[in-house]
């Protein structure tokens, strides 16, 4: 077993190497750049398959760690290494498969773009960083790669950097992430101070014997700040919709399937810490559940196809976080995997549409695409069905696991919330489909199906969206849960009535969307007018962006004003004051020069008297 | 018994009176006279110390003689200066000579 | 308390005379009176020198100070006197300067007197020297001949300088 696993460090290294090669040599040969990049990720994927074969043929609890000491101080030891267990293997597979498909798709989507070579360089470094994050064996290394993927996100969101909106979105993403990372880093530092070691395995062992659980509470909350930022939970969700400024394959890879899932992955990795702090678990579940509902409500009224998908991602991430909060780590990771497949499928399909319509992203300006772009349309529908949770597609099994977990562990509020969100999800997805793909055509561009280099990944992902869920279903004995589990994770018996309820809710959502948008029995415009206030609130994303801008203005601007005052009054005042003091002294002392010789003689004798009396005092006190 | 202490105290008193004269008189000649008084006080000091502490060596008296010489020279030059100033300014009041005022 | 000798009485009288003359010189408003008081002070000092067995020095004092210098001063007073005789030697018009001057003088005197009083100084006059003048001559023309010569040069310079200054600048 060890041979293959020992070489597993090559998996992140290959794409990173590709980045270096492309960056240094291949800017003038874009085709070669793409080749190198795809080759690297392809090899990484093959190696990941090998690793998977090894891991899944062994016992579930086995963990392979290979590390070298990096920082060795008295009181703190930080290693650098890789950790391979079923959890990281699943992530490896997901990341490499989706990254490979997205890069192949990009060959077609980004064709003709002047930054073609840079694009693939960034894709490679992102893949390398993400894989490095997945394989990290300790918090310090995770943080390094965490920041790296944040950087790649910035580079890729702002890829079309001549656009003002893209630049702003990239900055927003990075800064918002940074806020979360600040808390994350504080949590890591806390751990370093408390335990002197950052390895997952070591920490897990030490925590088992640890008595003072109260000190873990702030650590858990601080560590959770990282996922709040990276996985775009409320209140740090604001960057994800704006991140749609980047090219669509980027959105598919980073902001749907992999990077935003890193937060969930961290929660799963550090599950042993979080599960020891019930208050933190409650908070995590609450944040996740709220985000799910919040984002779904906004998605109901958006007009931009990518924004709808973005809010959908936010909502699904909320599901995953909520699952981890209630202790159903297996369900959360399962949903992460299925979501990666069908969400990237949806995004790539949207990219196909946008590419065909020459950049149009407003769904009300689309329509009637089904006959012209059959592959895109029907793969998109498969993705939407999976997302809505219609059996027997993958999304149904994973979402159901989460709802089952909520119900069976007594969290009725979260169960109800999750069910409502499932209904809303189905509704807005099929609103999108009926308006954009069916109905009459509201555009005048000649749309045609995309090239095979773009449609083949769609097909592959469609197959995965359909079938990837079976590994976690009762039909295969829930093999997934067999491998992806940890102490303290909840598992429940499958409950047929829960399954039935969630399926019915999904179908009801689809039906309502059909009534309003396809059959148009109820006019959506009249609905919009009747609930104008609610519509405005949802359309403007609850005005959170405006609120943040105002807060930033108050605090940043306010601080700047205060500091300016300090600088002008206090610092300048001190300097000017010194000068003024000198001038004043001069002006005052001037009067001693009155031209009278006797005055000068007076000063002279006065000096002599002073010296005389001081000398006398010294002598007499010395003698006494 | 009259000892060195008394002589020196006398000398100090004369010196103090001289200082008072220098600092508070208006007439330039009067100031010069007060300076002479100070020099005389110093002479008394020299001679008294010489007499009481080491009478074999008459260095104290020698010094006093030299002081007298210097005082004479200084008085002559000083008075010549005062007369010269008087010719121009028609006044010997020191408080009138304030050309170096700010 | 030891016996009060004639010596001590003499000293007290001379001292009082000298101090009163000095005070008179400083406090008088008429400059000629001040000059006269100054002469009396010089004589007092000469008497002190005699009391201290410095005969030669006492004579020199009378000759030079009470004789030459005082005359010089009187001549100068004559040349520059103008206005009311009673107003010729007033105090400084600025009261501040006057009072400060008095204060500083007082402090200085007090400091010196305190220093002297609290030091242990010899009470008894030692043996007198027989030939003080001879010793003086030996020192003046022997060990301290340089000082003697320089003093002579100084006198010469002073005379020349005084003549030039007193003659004034000729109107061309």
CSV table of N, CA and C in Angstrom, one decimal, chain A residues 590-598 600-603 605, chain B residues 19 22-25 31 38 94-95 97-98 100-102:
chain,number,residue,atom,x,y,z
A,590,UNK,N,14.8,88.5,24.4
A,590,UNK,CA,15.3,89.7,23.7
A,590,UNK,C,15.4,90.9,24.7
A,591,UNK,N,14.4,90.9,25.6
A,591,UNK,CA,14.4,92.1,26.5
A,591,UNK,C,15.5,92.2,27.5
A,592,UNK,N,16.3,91.1,27.6
A,592,UNK,CA,17.4,91.2,28.5
A,592,UNK,C,18.5,92.1,27.9
A,593,UNK,N,18.5,92.2,26.6
A,593,UNK,CA,19.5,93.1,25.9
A,593,UNK,C,19.0,94.5,25.9
A,594,UNK,N,19.1,95.2,27.0
A,594,UNK,CA,18.6,96.6,27.0
A,594,UNK,C,19.6,97.6,26.7
A,595,UNK,N,20.8,97.2,26.4
A,595,UNK,CA,21.8,98.2,26.1
A,595,UNK,C,22.4,98.8,27.3
A,596,UNK,N,21.9,98.5,28.5
A,596,UNK,CA,22.5,99.1,29.7
A,596,UNK,C,23.6,98.3,30.2
A,597,UNK,N,24.7,98.9,30.4
A,597,UNK,CA,25.9,98.1,30.9
A,597,UNK,C,25.7,97.6,32.3
A,598,UNK,N,24.9,98.4,33.1
A,598,UNK,CA,24.7,98.0,34.4
A,598,UNK,C,23.9,96.8,34.6
A,600,UNK,N,23.9,94.4,32.4
A,600,UNK,CA,24.8,93.2,32.1
A,600,UNK,C,25.7,92.9,33.3
A,601,UNK,N,26.2,94.0,34.0
A,601,UNK,CA,27.0,93.8,35.2
A,601,UNK,C,26.2,93.1,36.2
A,602,UNK,N,24.9,93.4,36.3
A,602,UNK,CA,24.0,92.8,37.3
A,602,UNK,C,23.9,91.3,37.0
A,603,UNK,N,23.7,90.9,35.7
A,603,UNK,CA,23.7,89.5,35.4
A,603,UNK,C,25.0,88.8,35.8
A,605,UNK,N,27.2,89.6,38.1
A,605,UNK,CA,27.3,89.4,39.5
A,605,UNK,C,26.3,88.4,40.1
B,19,UNK,N,30.3,96.6,45.0
B,19,UNK,CA,29.4,96.0,44.0
B,19,UNK,C,28.1,96.8,43.9
B,22,UNK,N,28.6,99.8,41.8
B,22,UNK,CA,28.7,99.5,40.4
B,22,UNK,C,27.3,99.3,39.8
B,23,UNK,N,26.5,98.6,40.6
B,23,UNK,CA,25.2,98.2,40.0
B,23,UNK,C,24.1,99.2,40.1
B,24,UNK,N,24.3,100.2,40.9
B,24,UNK,CA,23.2,101.1,41.1
B,24,UNK,C,23.4,102.5,40.8
B,25,UNK,N,24.6,102.9,40.5
B,25,UNK,CA,24.9,104.3,40.3
B,25,UNK,C,24.7,104.6,38.8
B,31,UNK,N,30.8,105.0,39.0
B,31,UNK,CA,31.0,103.5,38.9
B,31,UNK,C,32.4,103.2,38.9
B,38,UNK,N,36.4,98.3,45.1
B,38,UNK,CA,36.5,96.8,45.1
B,38,UNK,C,38.0,96.4,45.0
B,94,UNK,N,25.2,106.6,32.5
B,94,UNK,CA,25.3,105.3,31.7
B,94,UNK,C,24.0,104.9,31.1
B,95,UNK,N,22.9,105.3,31.8
B,95,UNK,CA,21.6,104.8,31.2
B,95,UNK,C,21.3,105.5,29.9
B,97,UNK,N,23.5,105.6,27.4
B,97,UNK,CA,24.2,105.0,26.3
B,97,UNK,C,23.6,103.6,26.1
B,98,UNK,N,22.6,103.6,25.3
B,98,UNK,CA,21.9,102.3,25.0
B,98,UNK,C,21.8,102.0,23.5
B,100,UNK,N,23.3,99.7,22.0
B,100,UNK,CA,23.2,98.2,21.8
B,100,UNK,C,21.9,97.6,22.2
B,101,UNK,N,20.9,98.5,22.4
B,101,UNK,CA,19.6,98.0,22.8
B,101,UNK,C,19.0,97.2,21.6
B,102,UNK,N,18.1,96.2,21.9
B,102,UNK,CA,17.5,95.4,20.9
B,102,UNK,C,16.6,96.3,20.0
